[in-house]
């Protein structure tokens, strides 16, 4: 049986005495968030959650085309507007942000193990 101390030792970040969980647990998030986040290609909001926590920031808008996914995002951030298609946004009317984050496509990304990369496929129709 592995002791909890040895599990913690194995989970430490290389060259430090800190684990990844320490960042989430020890963050002093007292007070109101000072930084504002804009989120593109937001997905379910996992990156938003991490950036909010690490930087004591607040997501103020997001852009996600996939409606079922956007509903999951809204469940966690009900007051945050979805700006929709980034090619149709009037950026002069969007609240300025301090941190701009963006997700990477979850579907239809092709990678090869050897040879030249296949790249991204044609857009879904």
XYZ file of C-alpha atoms in Angstrom:
125
model
C 0.000 0.000 0.000
C 1.309 3.456 -0.917
C 1.383 6.081 1.809
C -0.248 9.448 1.149
C 3.116 11.144 1.759
C 4.801 9.184 -1.044
C 1.898 9.919 -3.399
C 2.343 13.625 -2.673
C 6.090 13.353 -3.254
C 5.456 11.786 -6.677
C 2.949 14.527 -7.568
C 5.379 17.375 -6.913
C 6.217 19.551 -9.873
C 9.766 18.858 -11.136
C 12.368 20.935 -9.344
C 9.897 22.319 -6.780
C 8.263 21.422 -3.518
C 4.869 22.395 -4.954
C 2.175 20.174 -6.444
C -0.299 21.279 -9.092
C -3.057 20.979 -6.490
C -1.239 23.509 -4.296
C -1.927 26.205 -6.870
C -5.667 25.658 -6.586
C -5.720 25.223 -2.814
C -3.332 27.981 -1.723
C -4.428 30.801 -4.006
C -5.429 33.894 -2.066
C -8.558 34.847 -3.972
C -9.789 37.305 -1.374
C -11.434 40.434 -2.660
C -13.066 41.129 -5.977
C -11.406 39.871 -9.154
C -9.202 42.571 -10.639
C -8.635 41.175 -14.121
C -11.267 40.605 -16.821
C -11.178 37.623 -19.193
C -12.523 37.396 -22.731
C -12.904 33.828 -23.965
C -12.897 32.706 -27.608
C -13.834 29.182 -28.735
C -14.712 28.620 -25.097
C -16.019 25.082 -25.037
C -17.255 24.041 -21.610
C -15.120 26.654 -19.845
C -12.317 24.539 -18.388
C -9.629 27.017 -19.438
C -11.756 29.893 -18.158
C -12.106 28.221 -14.769
C -8.358 27.667 -14.460
C -7.423 31.196 -15.573
C -10.030 32.732 -13.250
C -8.641 30.777 -10.340
C -4.939 31.303 -10.977
C -5.211 35.037 -11.729
C -8.166 35.895 -9.471
C -9.932 37.071 -12.622
C -13.507 37.077 -13.930
C -14.793 35.976 -17.343
C -16.855 38.872 -18.732
C -17.769 37.489 -22.167
C -17.285 34.379 -24.263
C -17.691 33.248 -27.862
C -18.927 29.720 -28.559
C -20.931 28.573 -31.605
C -21.872 25.094 -30.360
C -25.179 25.727 -28.552
C -25.224 22.580 -26.341
C -21.686 23.389 -25.220
C -22.602 27.062 -24.677
C -25.453 25.947 -22.375
C -22.954 24.106 -20.183
C -20.831 27.262 -20.079
C -23.909 29.363 -19.153
C -24.721 26.958 -16.329
C -21.454 27.923 -14.640
C -21.379 31.593 -15.745
C -25.078 32.569 -16.135
C -24.380 36.315 -16.221
C -21.725 36.129 -18.954
C -22.914 36.903 -22.507
C -22.100 34.662 -25.463
C -20.962 36.925 -28.309
C -21.447 34.137 -30.853
C -19.592 34.029 -34.174
C -16.345 35.981 -33.827
C -16.503 37.028 -37.486
C -19.800 38.841 -36.846
C -18.903 40.641 -33.590
C -18.694 44.433 -33.553
C -15.534 44.570 -31.448
C -15.933 48.316 -30.836
C -18.961 47.472 -28.660
C -17.343 44.657 -26.660
C -16.168 45.187 -23.096
C -12.347 45.442 -23.024
C -10.490 42.633 -21.253
C -7.116 42.175 -19.584
C -6.694 38.511 -20.571
C -7.809 36.996 -23.882
C -7.952 33.201 -23.947
C -8.942 30.755 -26.661
C -9.688 27.083 -26.891
C -8.493 24.622 -29.496
C -10.882 22.547 -31.646
C -11.929 19.318 -29.984
C -13.130 17.528 -33.121
C -11.726 16.703 -36.526
C -8.109 17.519 -35.798
C -5.841 15.125 -37.665
C -2.379 14.224 -36.471
C 0.014 11.653 -37.874
C 2.613 9.710 -35.934
C 5.136 9.765 -38.754
C 5.518 11.682 -41.969
C 4.117 15.142 -42.552
C 1.266 16.388 -40.357
C -2.195 16.157 -41.899
C -3.237 19.510 -40.450
C -6.801 20.603 -39.871
C -9.562 19.243 -42.111
C -11.974 21.356 -44.152
C -14.688 23.104 -42.109
C -17.685 21.030 -41.055
C -20.749 21.656 -43.187
